[in-house]
XYZ file of C-alpha atoms in Angstrom:
412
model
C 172.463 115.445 46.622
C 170.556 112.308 45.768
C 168.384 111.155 48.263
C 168.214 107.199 48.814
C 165.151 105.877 50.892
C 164.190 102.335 51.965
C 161.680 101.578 49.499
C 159.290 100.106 51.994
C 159.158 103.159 54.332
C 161.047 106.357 52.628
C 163.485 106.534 55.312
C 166.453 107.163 54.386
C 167.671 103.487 53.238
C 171.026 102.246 55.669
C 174.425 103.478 54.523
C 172.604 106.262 52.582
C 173.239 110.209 52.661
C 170.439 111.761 55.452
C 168.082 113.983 53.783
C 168.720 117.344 54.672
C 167.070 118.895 57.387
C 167.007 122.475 55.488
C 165.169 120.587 52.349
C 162.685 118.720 54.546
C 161.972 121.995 56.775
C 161.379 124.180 54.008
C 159.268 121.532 52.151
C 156.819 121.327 55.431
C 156.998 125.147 55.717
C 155.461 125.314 51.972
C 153.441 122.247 52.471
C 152.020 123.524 55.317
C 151.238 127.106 54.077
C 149.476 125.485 50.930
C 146.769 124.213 53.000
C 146.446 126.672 55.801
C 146.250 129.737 52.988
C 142.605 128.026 51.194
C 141.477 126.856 54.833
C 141.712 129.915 56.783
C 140.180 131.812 53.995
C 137.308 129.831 53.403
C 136.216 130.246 56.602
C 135.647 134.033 56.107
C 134.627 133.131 52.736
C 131.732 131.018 53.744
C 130.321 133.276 56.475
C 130.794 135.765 53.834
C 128.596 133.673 51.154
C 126.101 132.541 53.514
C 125.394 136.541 54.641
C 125.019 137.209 51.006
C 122.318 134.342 50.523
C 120.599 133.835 53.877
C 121.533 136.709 56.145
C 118.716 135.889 58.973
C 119.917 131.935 58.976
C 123.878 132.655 58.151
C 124.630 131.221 61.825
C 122.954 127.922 61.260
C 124.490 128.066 57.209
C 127.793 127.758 58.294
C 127.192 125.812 61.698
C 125.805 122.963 59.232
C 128.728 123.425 56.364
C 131.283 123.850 58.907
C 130.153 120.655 61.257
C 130.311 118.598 57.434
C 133.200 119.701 55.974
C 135.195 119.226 59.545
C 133.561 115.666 59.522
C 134.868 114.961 56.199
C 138.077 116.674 56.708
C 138.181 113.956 60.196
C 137.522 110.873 57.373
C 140.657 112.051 55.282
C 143.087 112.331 58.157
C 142.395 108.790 58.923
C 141.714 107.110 55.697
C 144.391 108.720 54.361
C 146.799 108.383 56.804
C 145.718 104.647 56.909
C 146.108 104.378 52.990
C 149.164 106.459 52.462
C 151.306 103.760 55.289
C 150.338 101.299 52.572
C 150.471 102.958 49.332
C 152.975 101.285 46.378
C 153.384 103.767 43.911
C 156.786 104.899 41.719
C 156.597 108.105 43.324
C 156.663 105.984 47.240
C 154.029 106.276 49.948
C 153.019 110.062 49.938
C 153.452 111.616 46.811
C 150.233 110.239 45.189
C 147.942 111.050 48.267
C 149.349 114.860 48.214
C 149.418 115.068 44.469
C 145.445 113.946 44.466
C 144.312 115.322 47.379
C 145.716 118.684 46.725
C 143.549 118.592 42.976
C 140.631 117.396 44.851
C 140.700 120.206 47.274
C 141.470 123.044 44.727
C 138.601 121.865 42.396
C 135.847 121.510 45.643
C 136.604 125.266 46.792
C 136.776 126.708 43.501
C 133.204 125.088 42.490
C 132.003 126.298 45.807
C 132.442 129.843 44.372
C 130.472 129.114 41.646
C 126.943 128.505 43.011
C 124.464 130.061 45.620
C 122.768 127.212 46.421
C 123.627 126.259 49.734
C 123.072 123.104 49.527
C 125.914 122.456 46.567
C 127.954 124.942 48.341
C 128.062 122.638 51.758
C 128.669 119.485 49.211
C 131.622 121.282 47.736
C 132.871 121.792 50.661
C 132.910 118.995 52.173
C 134.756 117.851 49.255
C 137.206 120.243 50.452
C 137.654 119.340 53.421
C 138.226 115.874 52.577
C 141.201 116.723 50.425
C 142.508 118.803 52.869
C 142.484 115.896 56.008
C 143.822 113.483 53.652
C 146.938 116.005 52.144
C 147.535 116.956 56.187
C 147.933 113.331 56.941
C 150.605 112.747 54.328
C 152.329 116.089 54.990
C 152.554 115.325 58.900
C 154.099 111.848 57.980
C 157.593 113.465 56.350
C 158.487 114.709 58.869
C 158.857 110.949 60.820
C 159.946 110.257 57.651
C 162.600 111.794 57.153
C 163.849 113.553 60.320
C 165.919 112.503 62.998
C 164.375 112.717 66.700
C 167.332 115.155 67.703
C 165.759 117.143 65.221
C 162.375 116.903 65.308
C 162.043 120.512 66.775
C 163.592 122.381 64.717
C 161.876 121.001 61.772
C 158.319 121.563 63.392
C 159.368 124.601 63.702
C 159.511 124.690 60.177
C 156.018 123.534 59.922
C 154.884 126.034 62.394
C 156.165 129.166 60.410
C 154.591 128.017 57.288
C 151.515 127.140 58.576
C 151.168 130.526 60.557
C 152.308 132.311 56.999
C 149.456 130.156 55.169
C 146.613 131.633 58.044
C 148.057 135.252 58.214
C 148.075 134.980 53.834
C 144.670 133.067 54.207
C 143.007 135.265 56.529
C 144.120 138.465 54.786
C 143.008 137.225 51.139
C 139.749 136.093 53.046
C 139.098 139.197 54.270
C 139.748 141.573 51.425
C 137.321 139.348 49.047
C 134.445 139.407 51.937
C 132.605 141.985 49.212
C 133.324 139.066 46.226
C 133.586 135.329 48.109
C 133.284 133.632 44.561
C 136.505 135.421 43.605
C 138.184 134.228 46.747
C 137.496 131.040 46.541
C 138.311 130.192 42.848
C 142.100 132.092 43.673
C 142.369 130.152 46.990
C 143.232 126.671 46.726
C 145.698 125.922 43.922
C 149.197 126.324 45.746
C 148.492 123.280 47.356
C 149.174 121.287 43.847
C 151.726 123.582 43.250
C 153.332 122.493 46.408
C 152.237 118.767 46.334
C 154.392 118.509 42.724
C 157.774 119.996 44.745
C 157.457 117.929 47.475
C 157.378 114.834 44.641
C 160.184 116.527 43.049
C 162.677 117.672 46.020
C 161.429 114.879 48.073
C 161.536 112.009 45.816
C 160.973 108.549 47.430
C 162.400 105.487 46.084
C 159.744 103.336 44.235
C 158.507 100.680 45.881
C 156.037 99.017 43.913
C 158.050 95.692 44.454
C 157.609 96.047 48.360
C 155.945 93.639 50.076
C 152.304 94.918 51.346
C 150.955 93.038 55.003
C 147.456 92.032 54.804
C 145.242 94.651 56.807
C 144.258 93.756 59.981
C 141.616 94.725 62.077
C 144.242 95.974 64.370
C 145.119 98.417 62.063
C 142.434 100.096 62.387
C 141.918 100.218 66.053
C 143.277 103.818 67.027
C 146.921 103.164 69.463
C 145.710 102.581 73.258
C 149.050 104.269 74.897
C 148.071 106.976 77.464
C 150.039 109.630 76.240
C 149.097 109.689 72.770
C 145.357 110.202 74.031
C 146.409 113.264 76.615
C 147.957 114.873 73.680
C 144.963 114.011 71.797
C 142.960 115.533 73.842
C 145.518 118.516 74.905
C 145.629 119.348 71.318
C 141.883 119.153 70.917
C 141.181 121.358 73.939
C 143.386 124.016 73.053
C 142.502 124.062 68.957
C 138.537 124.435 70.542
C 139.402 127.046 72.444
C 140.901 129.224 69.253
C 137.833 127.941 67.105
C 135.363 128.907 69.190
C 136.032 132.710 68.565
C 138.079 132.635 65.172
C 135.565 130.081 63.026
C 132.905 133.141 63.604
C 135.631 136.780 63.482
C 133.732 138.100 60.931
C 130.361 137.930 62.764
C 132.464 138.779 65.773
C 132.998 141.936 64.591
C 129.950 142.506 63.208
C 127.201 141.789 65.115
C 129.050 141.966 68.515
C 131.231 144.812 68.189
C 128.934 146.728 65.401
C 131.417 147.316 62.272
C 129.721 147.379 58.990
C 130.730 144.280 56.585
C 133.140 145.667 54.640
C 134.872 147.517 57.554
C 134.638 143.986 59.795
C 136.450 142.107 56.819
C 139.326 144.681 56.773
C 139.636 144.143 60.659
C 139.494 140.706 60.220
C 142.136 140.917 57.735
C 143.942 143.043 60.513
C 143.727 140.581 63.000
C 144.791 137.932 60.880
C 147.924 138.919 59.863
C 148.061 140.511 63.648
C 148.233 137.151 64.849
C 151.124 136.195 61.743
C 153.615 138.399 62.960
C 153.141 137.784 66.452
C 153.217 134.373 66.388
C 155.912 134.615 63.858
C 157.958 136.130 66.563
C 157.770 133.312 68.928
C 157.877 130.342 66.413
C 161.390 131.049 64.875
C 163.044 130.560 68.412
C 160.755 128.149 70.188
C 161.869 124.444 67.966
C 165.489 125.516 68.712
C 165.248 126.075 72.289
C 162.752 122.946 72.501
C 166.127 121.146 70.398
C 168.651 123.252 73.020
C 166.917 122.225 76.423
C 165.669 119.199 75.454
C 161.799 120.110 76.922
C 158.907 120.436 74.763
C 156.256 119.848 77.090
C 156.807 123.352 79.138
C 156.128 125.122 75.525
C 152.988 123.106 74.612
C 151.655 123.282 77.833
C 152.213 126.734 78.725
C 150.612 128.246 75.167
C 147.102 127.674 76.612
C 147.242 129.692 79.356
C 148.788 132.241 77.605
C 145.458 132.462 75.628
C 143.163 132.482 78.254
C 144.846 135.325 79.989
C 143.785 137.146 76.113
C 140.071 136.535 76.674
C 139.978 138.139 79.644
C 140.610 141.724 78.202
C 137.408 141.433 75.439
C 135.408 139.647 78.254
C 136.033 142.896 80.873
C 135.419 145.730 77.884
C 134.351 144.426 74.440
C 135.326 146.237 71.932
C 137.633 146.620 68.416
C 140.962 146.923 70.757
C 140.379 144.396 73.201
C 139.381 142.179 70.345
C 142.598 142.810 68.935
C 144.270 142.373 72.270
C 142.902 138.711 71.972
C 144.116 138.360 68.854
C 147.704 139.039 69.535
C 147.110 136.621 72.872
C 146.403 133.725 69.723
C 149.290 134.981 67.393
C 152.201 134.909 70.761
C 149.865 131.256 71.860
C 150.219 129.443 68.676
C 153.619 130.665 68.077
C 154.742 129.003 71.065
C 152.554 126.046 70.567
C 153.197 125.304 66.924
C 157.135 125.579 67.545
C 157.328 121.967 69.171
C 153.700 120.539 68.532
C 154.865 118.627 66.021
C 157.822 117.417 67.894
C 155.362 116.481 70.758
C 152.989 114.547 68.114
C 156.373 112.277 66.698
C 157.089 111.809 70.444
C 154.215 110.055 71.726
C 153.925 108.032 68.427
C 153.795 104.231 69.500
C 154.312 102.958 65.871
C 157.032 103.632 63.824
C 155.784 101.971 60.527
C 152.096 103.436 61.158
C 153.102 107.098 61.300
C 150.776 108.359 58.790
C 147.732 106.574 60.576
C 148.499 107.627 64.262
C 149.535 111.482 62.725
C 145.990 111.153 61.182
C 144.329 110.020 63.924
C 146.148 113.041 66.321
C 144.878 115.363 63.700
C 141.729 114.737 64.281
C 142.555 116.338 67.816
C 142.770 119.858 65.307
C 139.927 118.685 62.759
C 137.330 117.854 65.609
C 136.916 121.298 66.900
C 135.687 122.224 63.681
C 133.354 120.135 64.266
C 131.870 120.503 67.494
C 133.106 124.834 67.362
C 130.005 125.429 64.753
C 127.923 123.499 67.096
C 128.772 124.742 70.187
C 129.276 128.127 69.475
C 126.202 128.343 67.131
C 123.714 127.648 70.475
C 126.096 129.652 72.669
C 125.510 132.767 70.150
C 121.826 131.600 69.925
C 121.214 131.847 73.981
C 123.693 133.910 75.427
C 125.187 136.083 72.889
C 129.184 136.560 71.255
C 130.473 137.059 74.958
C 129.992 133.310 76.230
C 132.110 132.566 73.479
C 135.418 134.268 75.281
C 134.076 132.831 78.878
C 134.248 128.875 77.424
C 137.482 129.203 75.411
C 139.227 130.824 79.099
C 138.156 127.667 80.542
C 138.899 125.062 77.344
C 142.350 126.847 77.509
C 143.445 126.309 81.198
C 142.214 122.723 80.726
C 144.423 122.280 77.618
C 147.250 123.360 79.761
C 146.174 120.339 83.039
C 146.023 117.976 80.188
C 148.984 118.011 78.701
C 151.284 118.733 81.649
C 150.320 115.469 82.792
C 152.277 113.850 79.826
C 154.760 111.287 81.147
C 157.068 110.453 78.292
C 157.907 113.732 77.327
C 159.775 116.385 79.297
């Protein structure tokens, strides 16, 4: 089927065959698990790296590469977004931002493999990390692209299967190379240009370098003022901090909390990881058709957070390698219900139509910023009160998640 698109927004162009939803979904399963894979692994990676090099500072280390790379990775999602609306190109408005972002990111984490000075090591990454906001922007934007509302859930859906199957393959291969980060990292990144070239092949856009461009105005770059694209903001934000908090340090988690030598605690990380996969995999495949069926998204977003605060309270009552798995499936069964519709609840509350890519960017942030403030935080909570503070904070970032976004208006 040939795919016609308005040259001045790829959607499909009036009169034209609709894309189909099978092609799209499967694209943002792949897109998505091309990023999530190399991100979810270099988490482990890093902590991994900076034990190697500075095992009495490793906390700080990756507090301070972490905090960069999630500010850099916060740039791309807006810039990006922000560019790609307004891109001409042959290949139409996203294409060229996944194509280059994608190499960018892939070069940045393989490099970061190649040195042990930390210093080039948090540069690299924050190279990264910038690739990866900007190819996240242009990702999120097919799917207002080139899905129907109606559909919207079932194709996030999509999106949420293949970006829990990038984490469960990321945190797996980041686990198993704890003994050889370098390795890791150079083996990491490069499905996401593998996956940026079918998306300009299956996906193609029309060209519309003849389409007219608006002058950029300083509206444009004031973020949208509507009141429920802020509580999802901050819904998303709450509930993202409250999985960071614990996840962005597993493997220390393990090690220095619940004792397991390094090799053993990157095995059980591994576990975990693909623990939380198959759980969540179980809850994703049905939740964007039921979301479709009922016509409710809201009641699925909102209800994932508590979900994982009733997980901390197991680890926080009797730490320990089970419970800590117990909190783990409590994340796989949470973001299996959440990332079934998020998406779907993200197009909803969009206010622009012909700024998708900007406004998508600027709600992604709502995922980026707890990477920034999760080193941070968590770093000092470690620091003065040990791993167990960690659980007590994301209980209560999760419950608020949940008061947040039930207060949505324009979504059911």
């Amino acid at each position: 089927m040939t795919d016609i698109t308005d040259p001045s927004t790829d959607r499909p162009a009036a009169g034209a065959s609709p894309v189909r939803l099978s092609r799209v979904g499967l694209l943002l399963l792949v897109g998505q698990l091309a990023w999530a894979l190399p991100a979810t692994a270099s988490v482990t990676l890093l902590q991994s790296l900076a034990d190697d090099v500075d095992p009495l500072h490793k906390v700080r280390v990756v507090a301070l590469i972490g905090t960069a790379g999630a500010v850099t990775s916060a740039i791309g999602t807006v810039g990006g977004g922000l560019l790609s609306d307004r891109t001409r190109s042959r290949l139409g408005r996203r294409s060229p931002w996944l194509i280059g972002s994608a190499l960018l990111a892939a070069a940045a984490l393989a490099a970061c493999g190649t040195t042990t000075d930390l210093v080039a090591v948090g540069a690299f990454y924050a190279v990264f990390q910038l690739g990866i906001g900007t190819w996240v922007a242009a990702l999120s934007a097919l799917l207002p692209d080139h899905v129907a509302p109606g559909s919207t859930g079932r194709a996030s859906a999509f999106a949420g299967i293949g970006y829990l199957l990038g984490q469960t393959a990321g945190g797996v291969l980041g686990g198993l190379f704890v003994p050889h980060p370098g390795r890791g990292m150079a083996l990491a990144p490069w499905l996401m240009v593998l996956a940026a070239l079918l998306v300009a092949v299956r996906l193609p856009a029309a060209d519309n370098r003849n389409a007219p461009r608006p002058p950029l105005r300083g509206s444009e770059l004031r973020p949208p003022g509507t009141r429920d694209f802020w509580l999802a903001f901050a819904g998303r934000f709450l509930f993202i901090l409250a999985i960071v908090l614990v996840t962005q340090y597993l493997l220390y988690v393990f090690t220095d909390h619940l004792g397991l030598a390094k090799d053993d605690a990157g095995r059980a990380a591994a576990a975990a990881t693909g623990l939380v996969g198959v759980l969540a995999a179980l809850t994703t495949v049905g939740g964007g058709l039921l979301s479709d069926r009922l016509g409710r998204t809201k009641i699925f977003v909102g209800g994932a957070p508590l979900l994982l605060a009733a997980g901390a309270v197991p680890v926080l009552v009797a730490p320990g390698t089970a419970t800590m798995f117990v909190f783990c499936a409590a994340v796989g069964l949470t973001l299996g219900t959440y990332l079934s519709v998020d998406q779907a609840l993200m197009v909803a509350v969009l206010p622009d139509a012909e700024n998708s890519a900007r406004d998508l960017g600027m709600l992604q942030i709502g995922s980026t910023l707890p990477g920034v403030v999760a080193p941070v935080v968590g770093g000092a909570l470690i620091g003065s009160a040990g791993y167990s503070v960690l659980f007590v904070v994301s209980l209560v970032l999760a419950v608020a998640a949940a008061a947040v976004i039930t207060t949505i208006r324009s979504v059911r």
